[in-house]
């Protein structure tokens, strides 16, 4: 046990040292990768691919038109950042969270839903959970917290909670109007960092949400785009969806570091012998890749209900050109990019002057983004290529056929690729 901690500490120290030596791009990519929140659990277990194919609309009840909103009319935008873990979605979420006074941003509200559903305390199964996710998102985009409240543990009292997941990650939930008087002796795990606030009054949160011009929600818990169709088509919302993807080999490499305990099997496969391609964990990887690909293909095929509403962004492009990509994302959503957002991105992507090689070339940049190549055993890279091949092809991630190529820094694994011309 003690050894285990020692190894972890050594790893952290090593990472810190590496971080110190990094230049501009690796700073970004470190932000994208290493900013792991210890409270963020892994997503739910094996996802049953047939779930999303179930044409069940019955659990979905349209909410009455309670706010008589007119999203389009008011120029109000509703943006969903749809990602999987280790794709830098928290960092990209900040691009919007930092927009300023007109933004209502929520960080992973579905965390509560997933946790309660997986605890089995509500009579439902994973095929119904996709509809629950959709309905909760819909309520939240309309500033109605009542459905989410049912999933918060312990249950809010009088719509007041001290345990909204990562409240402090949402600037709007820590602004003055939402900040109830500070209460001593109430333990709040997710308390505001910018000011001392009491527990979160969700009525105030809802009012703040209604005051704001735009609403953005980030989630890593929606597996398939098609399950959101009714939400995207809701006429009260001017909906935009940004799907964030990353090289699945890099994701695996990153997860093996971040969630080391869960990847013991992979480590032992890499060390000795064959990777059992029929293993449940490999199947899960394959399932995840398939979900991502199916969602992206649907988005890129631009069916009528997604036209001008879908954008695909690669992690690697954000890491290499953060400002440009942020501007493109803002432009796509139709939300004006503020100088606050621009400043934040600048501050968080530019190395301090004392760092060496501040303005690296693009080629070097790609190298930085591809650092994971040094940490993933070739055998595992091969497995990913095998089960995630079609996904990698779609997004323009090149295959390697030998360990030498994997480690060859002049061989870029990234094709320059334009997805939809928006
Ligand atoms: C997925 O769900 C279907 C029907 O709900 C079931 O027949 C199938 O065995 C499930 N597959 C897995 C891998 O759980
Ligand atoms: C919020 O949603 C709940 C559940 O759908 C609904 O009963 C309630 O009327 C909504 N609140 C408002 C203010 O419309
Ligand atoms: C909302 O917009 C539609 C068309 O864009 C319009 O017909 C309707 O009257 C508007 N409703 C309200 C409450 O403003
Ligand atoms: C999940 O729930 C749906 C409807 O509630 C039901 O039809 C289906 O059989 C359930 N699936 C499993 C695997 O229990
Ligand atoms: C929460 O805020 C609302 C709106 O200001 C207020 O009416 C309500 O009393 C507050 N709830 C509590 C428990 O303080
Ligand atoms: C997005 O970019 C296009 C072309 O570059 C420009 O015409 C348009 O005004 C921009 N939209 C926003 C909302 O910034
Ligand atoms: C990285 O950039 C530096 C300076 O711009 C250059 O000298 C070096 O050759 C580049 N490295 C590679 C592998 O291209
Ligand atoms: C590395 O890749 C480059 C570009 O594909 C190639 O020209 C070079 O021969 C490779 N080096 C080795 C040692 O394989």
Coordinates of C-alpha atoms and ligand atoms in Angstrom, one line a residue:
X1 CA 0.0 0.0 0.0
X2 CA 2.7 2.4 1.0
X3 CA 4.7 1.5 -2.1
X4 CA 1.7 2.4 -4.2
X5 CA 1.5 5.8 -2.7
X6 CA 5.2 6.3 -3.2
X7 CA 4.8 5.5 -6.8
X8 CA 1.9 7.9 -7.2
X9 CA 3.9 10.7 -5.5
X10 CA 6.9 10.0 -7.7
X11 CA 4.6 10.2 -10.7
X12 CA 3.2 13.5 -9.6
X13 CA 6.6 14.9 -8.9
X14 CA 7.7 13.8 -12.3
X15 CA 4.8 15.4 -13.9
X16 CA 5.4 18.6 -12.1
X17 CA 9.0 18.6 -13.3
X18 CA 7.9 17.9 -16.9
X19 CA 5.3 20.6 -16.6
X20 CA 7.9 23.2 -15.6
X21 CA 10.0 22.5 -18.7
X22 CA 7.2 22.8 -21.0
X23 CA 6.7 25.5 -23.5
X24 CA 3.5 27.1 -24.7
X25 CA 1.8 24.3 -26.4
X26 CA 2.5 21.7 -23.8
X27 CA 1.1 24.1 -21.3
X28 CA -2.2 23.9 -23.1
X29 CA -2.1 20.3 -23.6
X30 CA -1.3 19.8 -20.0
X31 CA -4.2 21.9 -19.1
X32 CA -6.2 19.8 -21.3
X33 CA -5.0 16.5 -20.0
X34 CA -3.6 16.8 -16.5
X35 CA -6.3 18.9 -15.0
X36 CA -7.9 15.9 -13.5
X37 CA -10.5 16.5 -10.9
X38 CA -10.3 13.8 -8.2
X39 CA -14.0 14.0 -7.6
X40 CA -14.9 13.2 -11.2
X41 CA -15.8 9.6 -11.3
X42 CA -15.3 7.4 -14.3
X43 CA -18.3 7.2 -16.5
X44 CA -20.7 4.4 -16.0
X45 CA -19.8 0.9 -16.8
X46 CA -20.4 -1.1 -19.9
X47 CA -22.6 0.9 -22.2
X48 CA -25.1 -1.2 -23.9
X49 CA -25.0 -0.1 -27.5
X50 CA -28.4 -1.4 -28.2
X51 CA -29.8 1.1 -25.6
X52 CA -29.7 4.1 -27.9
X53 CA -31.4 2.2 -30.6
X54 CA -34.4 1.6 -28.6
X55 CA -37.0 3.9 -30.1
X56 CA -38.6 4.7 -26.9
X57 CA -40.1 8.1 -26.6
X58 CA -42.4 7.2 -23.8
X59 CA -40.3 8.3 -20.9
X60 CA -40.0 11.7 -22.5
X61 CA -42.6 14.2 -21.6
X62 CA -42.4 17.5 -23.1
X63 CA -42.3 20.2 -20.5
X64 CA -45.1 22.6 -20.7
X65 CA -44.2 25.9 -22.3
X66 CA -43.7 27.4 -18.9
X67 CA -41.4 30.2 -19.7
X68 CA -42.9 31.2 -23.0
X69 CA -39.4 31.7 -24.1
X70 CA -38.4 32.6 -27.5
X71 CA -34.8 31.6 -27.7
X72 CA -34.2 32.6 -31.3
X73 CA -36.0 35.8 -31.0
X74 CA -34.0 36.9 -28.0
X75 CA -30.7 35.8 -29.7
X76 CA -30.3 33.5 -26.8
X77 CA -28.1 30.4 -27.4
X78 CA -28.1 27.0 -25.7
X79 CA -24.9 25.2 -26.2
X80 CA -24.1 21.6 -25.2
X81 CA -20.4 20.6 -25.0
X82 CA -20.5 16.9 -25.5
X83 CA -17.3 15.0 -24.8
X84 CA -15.8 12.0 -23.2
X85 CA -13.3 12.0 -20.3
X86 CA -9.7 13.1 -21.1
X87 CA -10.7 15.2 -24.0
X88 CA -10.0 18.5 -22.4
X89 CA -13.7 19.3 -22.0
X90 CA -13.2 21.1 -18.7
X91 CA -10.7 23.5 -20.3
X92 CA -12.9 24.1 -23.3
X93 CA -15.8 24.6 -20.9
X94 CA -13.8 27.5 -19.4
X95 CA -13.7 29.2 -22.8
X96 CA -17.4 29.8 -22.2
X97 CA -17.6 30.0 -18.4
X98 CA -15.2 33.0 -18.7
X99 CA -17.3 34.8 -21.3
X100 CA -18.6 37.2 -18.7
X101 CA -21.9 38.5 -17.2
X102 CA -24.1 37.1 -20.0
X103 CA -23.2 33.5 -19.5
X104 CA -24.8 30.8 -17.5
X105 CA -22.5 27.8 -17.5
X106 CA -23.0 24.5 -15.8
X107 CA -20.3 21.9 -15.3
X108 CA -21.4 18.3 -15.4
X109 CA -24.8 18.5 -13.9
X110 CA -25.5 15.0 -15.0
X111 CA -23.0 13.8 -12.5
X112 CA -25.8 13.6 -10.0
X113 CA -28.1 11.8 -12.3
X114 CA -25.5 9.2 -13.2
X115 CA -24.5 8.6 -9.6
X116 CA -28.1 8.1 -8.5
X117 CA -29.0 5.9 -11.4
X118 CA -26.0 3.8 -11.0
X119 CA -26.7 3.3 -7.4
X120 CA -29.9 1.8 -8.5
X121 CA -31.9 3.8 -6.0
X122 CA -34.4 4.7 -8.7
X123 CA -36.2 2.0 -10.6
X124 CA -34.6 2.4 -14.0
X125 CA -32.1 0.9 -16.2
X126 CA -29.5 2.2 -18.6
X127 CA -31.9 2.3 -21.5
X128 CA -34.1 4.7 -19.6
X129 CA -31.1 6.7 -18.3
X130 CA -30.5 8.3 -21.7
X131 CA -33.9 9.8 -21.7
X132 CA -33.5 11.0 -18.2
X133 CA -30.3 12.7 -19.2
X134 CA -32.0 14.4 -22.0
X135 CA -34.9 15.5 -19.9
X136 CA -32.7 16.9 -17.2
X137 CA -30.7 18.8 -19.8
X138 CA -33.8 20.2 -21.3
X139 CA -35.0 21.4 -17.9
X140 CA -31.7 23.0 -17.2
X141 CA -31.5 24.8 -20.5
X142 CA -34.8 26.3 -19.6
X143 CA -33.4 27.2 -16.1
X144 CA -35.6 24.7 -14.3
X145 CA -33.7 22.9 -11.6
X146 CA -36.6 20.9 -10.3
X147 CA -35.8 17.7 -12.2
X148 CA -32.1 17.8 -11.3
X149 CA -33.0 18.4 -7.6
X150 CA -34.5 14.9 -7.5
X151 CA -31.1 13.5 -8.2
X152 CA -29.1 15.5 -5.7
X153 CA -28.0 13.7 -2.6
X154 CA -28.8 14.6 0.1
X155 CA -32.0 16.0 -1.3
X156 CA -32.2 19.8 -1.2
X157 CA -34.3 21.4 1.5
X158 CA -36.5 24.2 0.4
X159 CA -34.5 24.1 -2.9
X160 CA -31.3 24.8 -1.0
X161 CA -28.4 22.4 -1.4
X162 CA -24.8 22.4 -0.1
X163 CA -23.7 19.6 -2.5
X164 CA -24.2 20.7 -6.0
X165 CA -21.4 19.0 -7.9
X166 CA -18.6 21.4 -8.7
X167 CA -20.6 24.5 -8.0
X168 CA -17.5 26.6 -8.0
X169 CA -16.8 25.6 -11.6
X170 CA -19.7 27.8 -12.6
X171 CA -19.0 31.5 -12.3
X172 CA -22.7 32.2 -12.5
X173 CA -23.4 30.1 -9.4
X174 CA -20.9 32.1 -7.4
X175 CA -21.9 35.6 -8.4
X176 CA -23.2 38.0 -5.8
X177 CA -26.9 37.6 -6.5
X178 CA -26.7 33.8 -6.1
X179 CA -24.5 34.0 -3.0
X180 CA -26.6 33.4 0.1
X181 CA -25.1 34.5 3.4
X182 CA -22.3 32.4 4.5
X183 CA -23.2 29.8 7.1
X184 CA -20.6 28.7 9.6
X185 CA -20.5 25.0 10.4
X186 CA -22.1 23.8 7.2
X187 CA -19.7 21.7 5.4
X188 CA -19.7 22.5 1.7
X189 CA -17.6 20.3 -0.4
X190 CA -18.1 22.4 -3.6
X191 CA -18.0 25.9 -2.2
X192 CA -17.4 29.1 -4.1
X193 CA -13.7 30.1 -4.2
X194 CA -14.3 33.7 -5.3
X195 CA -16.4 34.7 -2.4
X196 CA -17.8 33.2 0.8
X197 CA -21.3 31.9 0.1
X198 CA -23.8 29.9 2.0
X199 CA -25.4 26.8 0.5
X200 CA -26.8 27.2 -3.0
X201 CA -30.4 28.4 -3.2
X202 CA -31.5 26.8 -6.5
X203 CA -34.3 29.4 -6.8
X204 CA -31.7 32.0 -7.0
X205 CA -29.7 29.9 -9.4
X206 CA -32.7 29.6 -11.6
X207 CA -33.3 33.3 -11.5
X208 CA -29.7 34.0 -12.5
X209 CA -30.0 31.5 -15.3
X210 CA -33.1 33.3 -16.6
X211 CA -31.3 36.7 -16.5
X212 CA -28.4 35.5 -18.5
X213 CA -28.4 35.7 -22.2
X214 CA -26.7 32.4 -23.0
X215 CA -26.5 29.0 -21.5
X216 CA -23.8 26.4 -21.9
X217 CA -23.7 23.0 -20.3
X218 CA -20.7 20.6 -20.4
X219 CA -21.2 16.9 -20.1
X220 CA -19.2 13.7 -20.6
X221 CA -22.2 11.6 -19.9
X222 CA -24.2 11.7 -23.1
X223 CA -23.2 8.7 -25.2
X224 CA -25.1 9.2 -28.4
X225 CA -26.2 12.3 -30.2
X226 CA -29.4 10.8 -31.6
X227 CA -30.8 10.5 -28.1
X228 CA -30.8 14.3 -27.9
X229 CA -32.9 14.8 -31.0
X230 CA -36.1 15.9 -29.2
X231 CA -34.0 18.4 -27.1
X232 CA -32.3 19.8 -30.1
X233 CA -35.6 20.2 -31.9
X234 CA -37.2 21.9 -29.0
X235 CA -38.5 25.1 -30.5
X236 CA -37.9 27.1 -27.3
X237 CA -34.2 26.5 -27.6
X238 CA -31.7 27.8 -30.1
X239 CA -29.5 24.8 -29.7
X240 CA -25.9 24.3 -30.6
X241 CA -23.9 21.2 -30.0
X242 CA -20.1 20.9 -29.9
X243 CA -18.6 17.5 -29.9
X244 CA -15.1 17.2 -28.6
X245 CA -13.0 14.2 -29.7
X246 CA -9.4 13.0 -29.2
X247 CA -7.2 10.3 -30.5
X248 CA -8.4 7.2 -28.6
X249 CA -4.8 6.0 -28.2
X250 CA -4.0 9.2 -26.3
X251 CA -7.2 8.9 -24.3
X252 CA -6.2 5.4 -23.2
X253 CA -2.7 6.5 -22.4
X254 CA -4.0 9.4 -20.4
X255 CA -6.6 7.3 -18.5
X256 CA -3.9 4.8 -17.6
X257 CA -2.2 7.6 -15.8
X258 CA -5.3 9.3 -14.3
X259 CA -7.2 6.2 -13.3
X260 CA -4.3 3.9 -12.8
X261 CA -6.1 1.6 -10.5
X262 CA -8.7 0.8 -13.1
X263 CA -6.2 -0.1 -15.8
X264 CA -4.2 -2.8 -14.0
X265 CA -5.3 -5.4 -16.6
X266 CA -4.1 -3.3 -19.4
X267 CA -0.7 -2.9 -17.8
X268 CA -0.3 -6.5 -17.3
X269 CA -1.4 -7.3 -20.9
X270 CA 1.2 -4.8 -22.0
X271 CA 3.9 -6.5 -19.9
X272 CA 3.2 -10.1 -20.7
X273 CA 1.4 -11.9 -23.4
X274 CA -1.6 -11.3 -25.5
X275 CA -4.3 -8.7 -25.1
X276 CA -7.6 -10.7 -24.9
X277 CA -9.5 -8.9 -27.6
X278 CA -12.8 -10.4 -26.3
X279 CA -12.2 -9.0 -22.8
X280 CA -15.0 -6.9 -21.4
X281 CA -12.7 -3.9 -21.0
X282 CA -11.6 -4.1 -24.6
X283 CA -15.2 -4.4 -25.7
X284 CA -16.0 -1.3 -23.6
X285 CA -13.3 0.6 -25.4
X286 CA -14.7 -0.5 -28.7
X287 CA -18.2 0.5 -27.6
X288 CA -17.1 3.9 -26.6
X289 CA -15.3 4.5 -29.8
X290 CA -18.3 3.3 -31.8
X291 CA -20.6 5.7 -29.9
X292 CA -18.3 8.6 -30.6
X293 CA -18.0 7.7 -34.2
X294 CA -21.8 7.1 -34.7
X295 CA -22.5 10.5 -33.1
X296 CA -19.9 12.3 -35.2
X297 CA -21.1 10.6 -38.4
X298 CA -24.6 11.7 -37.6
X299 CA -23.5 15.2 -36.9
X300 CA -21.3 15.5 -40.0
X301 CA -24.0 14.1 -42.2
X302 CA -26.1 17.1 -41.3
X303 CA -29.6 15.9 -41.1
X304 CA -32.1 18.7 -41.2
X305 CA -32.6 18.7 -37.5
X306 CA -28.8 19.2 -36.9
X307 CA -28.1 21.6 -39.7
X308 CA -26.0 24.5 -38.5
X309 CA -26.3 23.1 -35.0
X310 CA -23.4 20.6 -34.9
X311 CA -19.7 21.2 -34.8
X312 CA -16.9 18.7 -34.3
X313 CA -13.6 19.8 -32.7
X314 CA -10.5 17.8 -32.1
X315 CA -8.6 18.1 -28.9
X316 CA -5.3 18.2 -30.8
X317 CA -6.4 21.3 -32.8
X318 CA -7.4 23.1 -29.6
X319 CA -4.1 22.3 -28.0
X320 CA -2.2 23.6 -31.1
X321 CA -4.4 26.6 -31.9
X322 CA -6.4 27.5 -28.8
X323 CA -7.3 31.0 -29.6
X324 CA -8.3 30.3 -33.2
X325 CA -10.3 27.3 -32.2
X326 CA -12.0 29.2 -29.4
X327 CA -12.9 31.9 -31.9
X328 CA -14.3 29.3 -34.3
X329 CA -16.4 27.8 -31.6
X330 CA -17.8 31.1 -30.5
X331 CA -18.5 32.0 -34.0
X332 CA -20.3 28.7 -34.5
X333 CA -22.5 29.3 -31.5
X334 CA -23.3 32.8 -32.5
X335 CA -22.2 34.1 -29.0
X336 CA -20.0 37.1 -29.2
X337 CA -16.6 36.4 -27.9
X338 CA -15.7 38.9 -25.2
X339 CA -12.4 40.3 -24.3
X340 CA -12.7 38.6 -20.9
X341 CA -12.8 35.2 -22.7
X342 CA -10.0 36.2 -24.9
X343 CA -7.9 37.3 -22.0
X344 CA -8.5 34.1 -20.1
X345 CA -7.5 32.0 -23.0
X346 CA -4.5 34.0 -23.6
X347 CA -3.4 33.9 -20.0
X348 CA -3.9 30.2 -19.8
X349 CA -2.3 29.2 -23.0
X350 CA 0.8 31.4 -23.1
X351 CA 3.9 30.4 -21.4
X352 CA 5.5 32.9 -19.1
X353 CA 8.5 34.7 -20.8
X354 CA 11.1 32.8 -18.8
X355 CA 10.0 29.5 -20.3
X356 CA 12.2 28.4 -23.0
X357 CA 11.1 28.3 -26.6
X358 CA 8.0 30.2 -26.1
X359 CA 6.7 30.4 -29.6
X360 CA 7.3 27.0 -31.0
X361 CA 6.7 26.1 -34.5
X362 CA 3.7 24.1 -35.6
X363 CA 5.7 21.0 -36.1
X364 CA 7.1 21.1 -32.7
X365 CA 3.6 21.8 -31.4
X366 CA 2.3 18.6 -32.9
X367 CA 5.1 16.8 -31.2
X368 CA 4.0 18.3 -27.8
X369 CA 0.5 17.2 -28.4
X370 CA 1.7 13.7 -29.2
X371 CA 3.7 13.2 -26.1
X372 CA 1.5 10.3 -25.0
X373 CA 3.3 8.3 -27.7
X374 CA 6.2 7.9 -25.3
X375 CA 4.0 6.5 -22.6
X376 CA 1.7 4.0 -24.3
X377 CA 3.1 0.5 -24.9
X378 CA 3.0 -0.2 -28.6
X379 CA 1.0 -3.4 -28.0
X380 CA -1.8 -1.3 -26.5
X381 CA -1.7 1.2 -29.3
X382 CA -2.2 -1.7 -31.7
X383 CA -5.3 -2.8 -29.7
X384 CA -6.8 0.6 -29.9
X385 CA -6.1 0.8 -33.6
X386 CA -7.8 -2.5 -34.0
X387 CA -11.0 -1.8 -32.1
X388 CA -11.2 2.0 -32.8
X389 CA -9.8 1.9 -36.3
X390 CA -12.9 3.4 -38.1
X391 CA -13.2 6.1 -35.5
X392 CA -9.5 7.1 -35.9
X393 CA -9.9 7.2 -39.6
X394 CA -12.9 9.4 -39.4
X395 CA -11.1 12.0 -37.3
X396 CA -7.8 11.8 -39.1
X397 CA -5.6 10.0 -36.6
X398 CA -2.8 8.1 -38.4
X399 CA -2.0 4.5 -37.6
X400 CA 1.4 3.2 -36.6
X401 CA 2.6 -0.2 -37.7
X402 CA 5.7 -0.5 -35.5
X403 CA 7.0 0.7 -32.2
X404 CA 9.6 2.6 -34.1
X405 CA 7.0 4.6 -35.9
X406 CA 5.1 5.2 -32.7
X407 CA 8.3 6.7 -31.2
X408 CA 9.4 8.5 -34.3
X409 CA 8.8 12.1 -33.6
X410 CA 9.0 13.1 -37.2
X411 CA 6.1 10.9 -38.1
X412 CA 3.0 12.9 -37.3
X413 CA -0.1 11.0 -36.2
X414 CA -2.4 13.9 -37.0
X415 CA -3.8 14.6 -40.4
X416 CA -4.7 18.2 -41.1
X417 CA -8.5 17.9 -41.4
X418 CA -11.3 20.3 -41.8
X419 CA -14.7 19.0 -40.8
X420 CA -17.9 20.8 -41.6
X421 CA -17.4 24.1 -43.3
X422 CA -19.7 26.1 -41.1
Ligands
LIG1 C1 -28.0 -5.0 -24.2 O1 -29.4 -4.9 -24.0 C2 -30.2 -5.8 -24.8 C3 -31.6 -5.5 -24.6 O2 -31.8 -4.6 -23.5 C4 -29.8 -7.3 -24.3 O3 -30.5 -8.2 -25.1 C5 -28.3 -7.4 -24.5 O4 -27.9 -8.7 -23.9 C6 -27.5 -6.3 -23.8 N1 -26.1 -6.5 -24.1 C7 -25.2 -6.3 -23.1 C8 -23.8 -6.4 -23.6 O5 -25.5 -6.1 -22.0
LIG2 C1 -40.1 22.8 -13.7 O1 -40.3 21.5 -14.2 C2 -41.2 20.7 -13.4 C3 -41.1 19.3 -13.9 O2 -41.2 19.2 -15.2 C4 -42.6 21.4 -13.6 O3 -43.5 20.6 -12.9 C5 -42.5 22.8 -13.1 O4 -43.8 23.4 -13.4 C6 -41.4 23.6 -13.8 N1 -41.2 24.8 -13.2 C7 -41.7 26.0 -13.7 C8 -41.4 27.2 -13.0 O5 -42.3 26.0 -14.8
LIG3 C1 -41.9 33.3 -30.5 O1 -41.4 33.3 -31.9 C2 -42.4 32.9 -32.8 C3 -41.7 32.9 -34.2 O2 -40.4 33.1 -34.1 C4 -43.6 33.8 -32.8 O3 -44.5 33.3 -33.7 C5 -44.2 33.8 -31.4 O4 -45.2 34.7 -31.3 C6 -43.1 34.2 -30.4 N1 -43.7 34.0 -29.0 C7 -43.5 34.9 -28.0 C8 -44.1 34.6 -26.7 O5 -42.8 35.9 -28.2
LIG4 C1 -35.2 -1.3 -19.2 O1 -36.5 -0.6 -19.1 C2 -37.3 -0.7 -20.2 C3 -38.5 0.2 -19.9 O2 -38.5 0.7 -18.7 C4 -37.7 -2.1 -20.4 O3 -38.5 -2.2 -21.5 C5 -36.5 -2.9 -20.6 O4 -36.8 -4.3 -20.7 C6 -35.5 -2.8 -19.5 N1 -34.2 -3.4 -19.8 C7 -33.6 -4.2 -19.0 C8 -32.3 -4.8 -19.5 O5 -34.0 -4.4 -17.8
LIG5 C1 -34.2 31.1 -1.9 O1 -34.3 32.3 -2.7 C2 -35.7 32.6 -2.9 C3 -35.7 33.8 -3.9 O2 -35.0 34.9 -3.4 C4 -36.3 33.0 -1.6 O3 -37.7 33.4 -1.8 C5 -36.2 31.8 -0.7 O4 -36.7 32.2 0.6 C6 -34.8 31.4 -0.5 N1 -34.8 30.1 0.2 C7 -34.2 30.0 1.4 C8 -34.4 28.7 2.1 O5 -33.6 30.9 1.9
LIG6 C1 -18.4 34.2 -37.9 O1 -17.5 34.4 -39.0 C2 -18.1 34.8 -40.2 C3 -17.1 34.7 -41.3 O2 -15.8 34.7 -40.8 C4 -18.6 36.2 -40.0 O3 -19.2 36.7 -41.2 C5 -19.6 36.2 -38.9 O4 -20.0 37.5 -38.6 C6 -19.1 35.6 -37.6 N1 -20.1 35.5 -36.7 C7 -20.0 35.8 -35.4 C8 -21.2 35.6 -34.5 O5 -19.0 36.3 -34.9
LIG7 C1 11.6 22.4 -33.1 O1 11.8 23.7 -33.3 C2 13.2 24.2 -33.2 C3 13.2 25.7 -33.3 O2 12.1 26.2 -33.8 C4 14.0 23.5 -34.2 O3 15.3 23.9 -34.1 C5 13.9 22.0 -34.1 O4 14.6 21.4 -35.1 C6 12.4 21.6 -34.1 N1 12.4 20.2 -33.8 C7 11.9 19.3 -34.7 C8 12.1 17.9 -34.3 O5 11.5 19.7 -35.8
LIG8 C1 10.7 8.7 -39.1 O1 9.6 9.2 -39.9 C2 10.1 10.0 -40.9 C3 8.9 10.6 -41.6 O2 8.0 9.7 -42.0 C4 10.9 9.1 -41.9 O3 11.4 9.9 -43.0 C5 12.1 8.6 -41.1 O4 12.8 7.7 -41.9 C6 11.6 7.9 -39.9 N1 12.8 7.5 -39.0 C7 12.9 6.3 -38.6 C8 14.1 6.1 -37.7 O5 12.1 5.4 -38.8

